[in-house]
PDB file of C-alpha atoms in Angstrom:
ATOM      1  CA  GLN U 157      22.670  -8.071  -4.159  1.00  0.00           C
ATOM      2  CA  VAL U 158      18.977  -8.714  -4.657  1.00  0.00           C
ATOM      3  CA  GLN U 159      17.009  -9.800  -1.627  1.00  0.00           C
ATOM      4  CA  VAL U 160      13.360 -10.797  -1.520  1.00  0.00           C
ATOM      5  CA  ALA U 161      11.682 -11.568   1.780  1.00  0.00           C
ATOM      6  CA  GLU U 162       8.139 -12.636   2.641  1.00  0.00           C
ATOM      7  CA  SER U 163       6.332 -12.166   5.941  1.00  0.00           C
ATOM      8  CA  GLY U 164       2.882 -12.443   7.413  1.00  0.00           C
ATOM      9  CA  GLY U 165       2.243 -16.157   7.311  1.00  0.00           C
ATOM     10  CA  GLY U 166       0.799 -18.061  10.227  1.00  0.00           C
ATOM     11  CA  LEU U 167      -1.908 -20.342  11.521  1.00  0.00           C
ATOM     12  CA  VAL U 168      -5.514 -19.324  10.954  1.00  0.00           C
ATOM     13  CA  GLN U 169      -8.886 -21.028  11.138  1.00  0.00           C
ATOM     14  CA  ALA U 170     -10.909 -21.711   8.030  1.00  0.00           C
ATOM     15  CA  GLY U 171     -12.801 -18.602   7.000  1.00  0.00           C
ATOM     16  CA  GLY U 172     -10.147 -16.333   8.444  1.00  0.00           C
ATOM     17  CA  SER U 173      -7.806 -13.847   6.813  1.00  0.00           C
ATOM     18  CA  LEU U 174      -4.103 -13.201   6.495  1.00  0.00           C
ATOM     19  CA  ARG U 175      -2.085 -10.523   4.761  1.00  0.00           C
ATOM     20  CA  LEU U 176       1.258 -11.485   3.308  1.00  0.00           C
ATOM     21  CA  SER U 177       3.942  -8.928   2.557  1.00  0.00           C
ATOM     22  CA  CYS U 178       7.050  -9.155   0.409  1.00  0.00           C
ATOM     23  CA  THR U 179       9.842  -6.628   0.390  1.00  0.00           C
ATOM     24  CA  ALA U 180      12.516  -6.492  -2.279  1.00  0.00           C
ATOM     25  CA  SER U 181      15.856  -4.733  -2.208  1.00  0.00           C
ATOM     26  CA  GLY U 182      18.812  -4.462  -4.554  1.00  0.00           C
ATOM     27  CA  LEU U 183      16.634  -3.985  -7.620  1.00  0.00           C
ATOM     28  CA  THR U 184      14.522  -1.295  -9.211  1.00  0.00           C
ATOM     29  CA  PHE U 185      11.209  -2.561  -7.913  1.00  0.00           C
ATOM     30  CA  ASP U 186       8.987  -0.965 -10.526  1.00  0.00           C
ATOM     31  CA  ASP U 187      10.997  -2.630 -13.309  1.00  0.00           C
ATOM     32  CA  TYR U 188       9.598  -5.949 -12.144  1.00  0.00           C
ATOM     33  CA  ALA U 189       6.324  -7.761 -12.426  1.00  0.00           C
ATOM     34  CA  MET U 190       5.664  -9.651  -9.204  1.00  0.00           C
ATOM     35  CA  GLY U 191       3.975 -12.901  -8.379  1.00  0.00           C
ATOM     36  CA  TRP U 192       2.857 -15.056  -5.509  1.00  0.00           C
ATOM     37  CA  PHE U 193       3.291 -18.807  -5.697  1.00  0.00           C
ATOM     38  CA  ARG U 194       2.570 -21.563  -3.223  1.00  0.00           C
ATOM     39  CA  GLN U 195       3.717 -25.096  -2.682  1.00  0.00           C
ATOM     40  CA  ALA U 196       2.069 -27.708  -0.505  1.00  0.00           C
ATOM     41  CA  PRO U 197       3.922 -30.842   0.629  1.00  0.00           C
ATOM     42  CA  GLY U 198       4.150 -33.374  -2.175  1.00  0.00           C
ATOM     43  CA  LYS U 199       2.791 -30.951  -4.759  1.00  0.00           C
ATOM     44  CA  GLU U 200       4.306 -28.763  -7.446  1.00  0.00           C
ATOM     45  CA  ARG U 201       4.734 -25.056  -6.974  1.00  0.00           C
ATOM     46  CA  GLU U 202       1.693 -23.265  -8.377  1.00  0.00           C
ATOM     47  CA  GLY U 203       1.003 -19.688  -9.314  1.00  0.00           C
ATOM     48  CA  VAL U 204      -1.516 -17.904  -7.114  1.00  0.00           C
ATOM     49  CA  SER U 205      -1.517 -14.305  -8.275  1.00  0.00           C
ATOM     50  CA  ALA U 206       0.557 -11.836 -10.279  1.00  0.00           C
ATOM     51  CA  ILE U 207       0.707  -8.099 -10.815  1.00  0.00           C
ATOM     52  CA  SER U 208       2.248  -5.893 -13.473  1.00  0.00           C
ATOM     53  CA  TRP U 209       5.074  -3.478 -12.695  1.00  0.00           C
ATOM     54  CA  SER U 210       2.657  -0.564 -12.367  1.00  0.00           C
ATOM     55  CA  GLY U 211      -0.009  -2.467 -10.470  1.00  0.00           C
ATOM     56  CA  GLY U 212      -2.458  -1.722 -13.233  1.00  0.00           C
ATOM     57  CA  SER U 213      -2.996  -5.356 -14.166  1.00  0.00           C
ATOM     58  CA  THR U 214      -3.642  -8.205 -11.769  1.00  0.00           C
ATOM     59  CA  TYR U 215      -4.136 -11.907 -12.329  1.00  0.00           C
ATOM     60  CA  TYR U 216      -5.447 -14.724 -10.180  1.00  0.00           C
ATOM     61  CA  ALA U 217      -5.584 -18.474 -10.245  1.00  0.00           C
ATOM     62  CA  ALA U 218      -9.144 -19.759 -10.448  1.00  0.00           C
ATOM     63  CA  SER U 219      -8.827 -21.354  -7.013  1.00  0.00           C
ATOM     64  CA  VAL U 220      -8.279 -18.012  -5.265  1.00  0.00           C
ATOM     65  CA  LYS U 221     -10.158 -15.541  -7.445  1.00  0.00           C
ATOM     66  CA  GLY U 222     -12.631 -13.527  -5.400  1.00  0.00           C
ATOM     67  CA  ARG U 223     -10.882 -14.396  -2.132  1.00  0.00           C
ATOM     68  CA  PHE U 224      -7.324 -13.090  -2.599  1.00  0.00           C
ATOM     69  CA  THR U 225      -6.210  -9.586  -3.599  1.00  0.00           C
ATOM     70  CA  ILE U 226      -2.732  -8.725  -4.814  1.00  0.00           C
ATOM     71  CA  SER U 227      -1.353  -5.194  -4.623  1.00  0.00           C
ATOM     72  CA  ARG U 228       1.942  -3.370  -4.557  1.00  0.00           C
ATOM     73  CA  ASP U 229       3.423  -0.145  -3.225  1.00  0.00           C
ATOM     74  CA  ASN U 230       6.334   0.786  -5.460  1.00  0.00           C
ATOM     75  CA  ALA U 231       7.376   3.608  -3.146  1.00  0.00           C
ATOM     76  CA  LYS U 232       7.939   1.024  -0.412  1.00  0.00           C
ATOM     77  CA  ASN U 233       9.292  -1.762  -2.638  1.00  0.00           C
ATOM     78  CA  THR U 234       6.578  -3.964  -1.196  1.00  0.00           C
ATOM     79  CA  LEU U 235       4.144  -6.512  -2.562  1.00  0.00           C
ATOM     80  CA  TYR U 236       1.043  -7.673  -0.692  1.00  0.00           C
ATOM     81  CA  LEU U 237      -1.394 -10.545  -0.809  1.00  0.00           C
ATOM     82  CA  GLN U 238      -4.619 -10.133   1.135  1.00  0.00           C
ATOM     83  CA  MET U 239      -6.129 -13.560   1.688  1.00  0.00           C
ATOM     84  CA  ASN U 240      -9.742 -13.792   2.854  1.00  0.00           C
ATOM     85  CA  SER U 241     -12.122 -16.708   3.354  1.00  0.00           C
ATOM     86  CA  LEU U 242      -9.186 -19.038   3.753  1.00  0.00           C
ATOM     87  CA  LYS U 243      -9.697 -22.754   3.255  1.00  0.00           C
ATOM     88  CA  PRO U 244      -7.671 -25.732   4.487  1.00  0.00           C
ATOM     89  CA  GLU U 245      -6.584 -26.344   0.890  1.00  0.00           C
ATOM     90  CA  ASP U 246      -4.835 -22.962   0.933  1.00  0.00           C
ATOM     91  CA  THR U 247      -2.305 -24.435   3.361  1.00  0.00           C
ATOM     92  CA  ALA U 248       1.144 -24.164   1.775  1.00  0.00           C
ATOM     93  CA  MET U 249       4.443 -22.346   1.772  1.00  0.00           C
ATOM     94  CA  TYR U 250       3.872 -19.058  -0.027  1.00  0.00           C
ATOM     95  CA  TYR U 251       6.641 -17.524  -2.120  1.00  0.00           C
ATOM     96  CA  CYS U 252       7.098 -14.092  -3.594  1.00  0.00           C
ATOM     97  CA  ALA U 253       8.880 -13.791  -6.945  1.00  0.00           C
ATOM     98  CA  ALA U 254      10.101 -10.994  -9.207  1.00  0.00           C
ATOM     99  CA  ALA U 255      10.238 -11.056 -13.004  1.00  0.00           C
ATOM    100  CA  TYR U 256      12.104  -8.422 -14.988  1.00  0.00           C
ATOM    101  CA  ARG U 257       9.796  -6.436 -17.235  1.00  0.00           C
ATOM    102  CA  ALA U 258       6.773  -8.201 -18.690  1.00  0.00           C
ATOM    103  CA  VAL U 259       5.921 -11.802 -17.993  1.00  0.00           C
ATOM    104  CA  LEU U 260       4.320 -13.808 -20.755  1.00  0.00           C
ATOM    105  CA  ARG U 261       3.590 -16.929 -18.734  1.00  0.00           C
ATOM    106  CA  LEU U 262       2.459 -15.464 -15.451  1.00  0.00           C
ATOM    107  CA  PHE U 263       2.208 -18.626 -13.422  1.00  0.00           C
ATOM    108  CA  VAL U 264       5.302 -20.392 -14.713  1.00  0.00           C
ATOM    109  CA  PRO U 265       8.060 -20.277 -12.088  1.00  0.00           C
ATOM    110  CA  ASP U 266      10.846 -20.254 -14.693  1.00  0.00           C
ATOM    111  CA  GLU U 267       9.663 -16.825 -15.858  1.00  0.00           C
ATOM    112  CA  TYR U 268      10.753 -15.269 -12.577  1.00  0.00           C
ATOM    113  CA  ASN U 269      14.267 -14.093 -11.775  1.00  0.00           C
ATOM    114  CA  TYR U 270      14.282 -13.723  -7.997  1.00  0.00           C
ATOM    115  CA  TRP U 271      12.567 -15.602  -5.193  1.00  0.00           C
ATOM    116  CA  GLY U 272      12.075 -15.239  -1.479  1.00  0.00           C
ATOM    117  CA  GLN U 273      12.497 -18.012   1.067  1.00  0.00           C
ATOM    118  CA  GLY U 274       8.783 -18.392   1.670  1.00  0.00           C
ATOM    119  CA  THR U 275       6.333 -17.925   4.520  1.00  0.00           C
ATOM    120  CA  GLN U 276       4.146 -20.736   5.828  1.00  0.00           C
ATOM    121  CA  VAL U 277       0.369 -20.430   5.781  1.00  0.00           C
ATOM    122  CA  THR U 278      -1.608 -23.065   7.648  1.00  0.00           C
ATOM    123  CA  VAL U 279      -5.400 -23.086   7.626  1.00  0.00           C
ATOM    124  CA  SER U 280      -7.104 -25.341  10.150  1.00  0.00           C
ATOM    125  CA  SER U 281     -10.561 -26.784   9.592  1.00  0.00           C
TER     126      SER U 281
END
């Protein structure tokens, strides 16, 4: 049984930092590309960042590029998202997702096979 679980969310002031983690079990972690998505109330789920199975390629939405850093530790079956210079508009539920092998449409939720339950990030102004 595949399980994906996020952690590390919380309340932070604008300009602050948070580090999200995502652990996956029940799958061969390095067979999967991984992504972070977020969804704010009343809005569609949007792709934030993605990383190839090896970690050699990373991708970012324009809204977070230069502020967020995605990484993975395949030995620990763990994905990370370092979020710096946070803004109130970053407030959302953040989800981790796994996609088997390569992903052609990195920020399209339907491309991903497994999802976590989400962790809330709230940035106060």
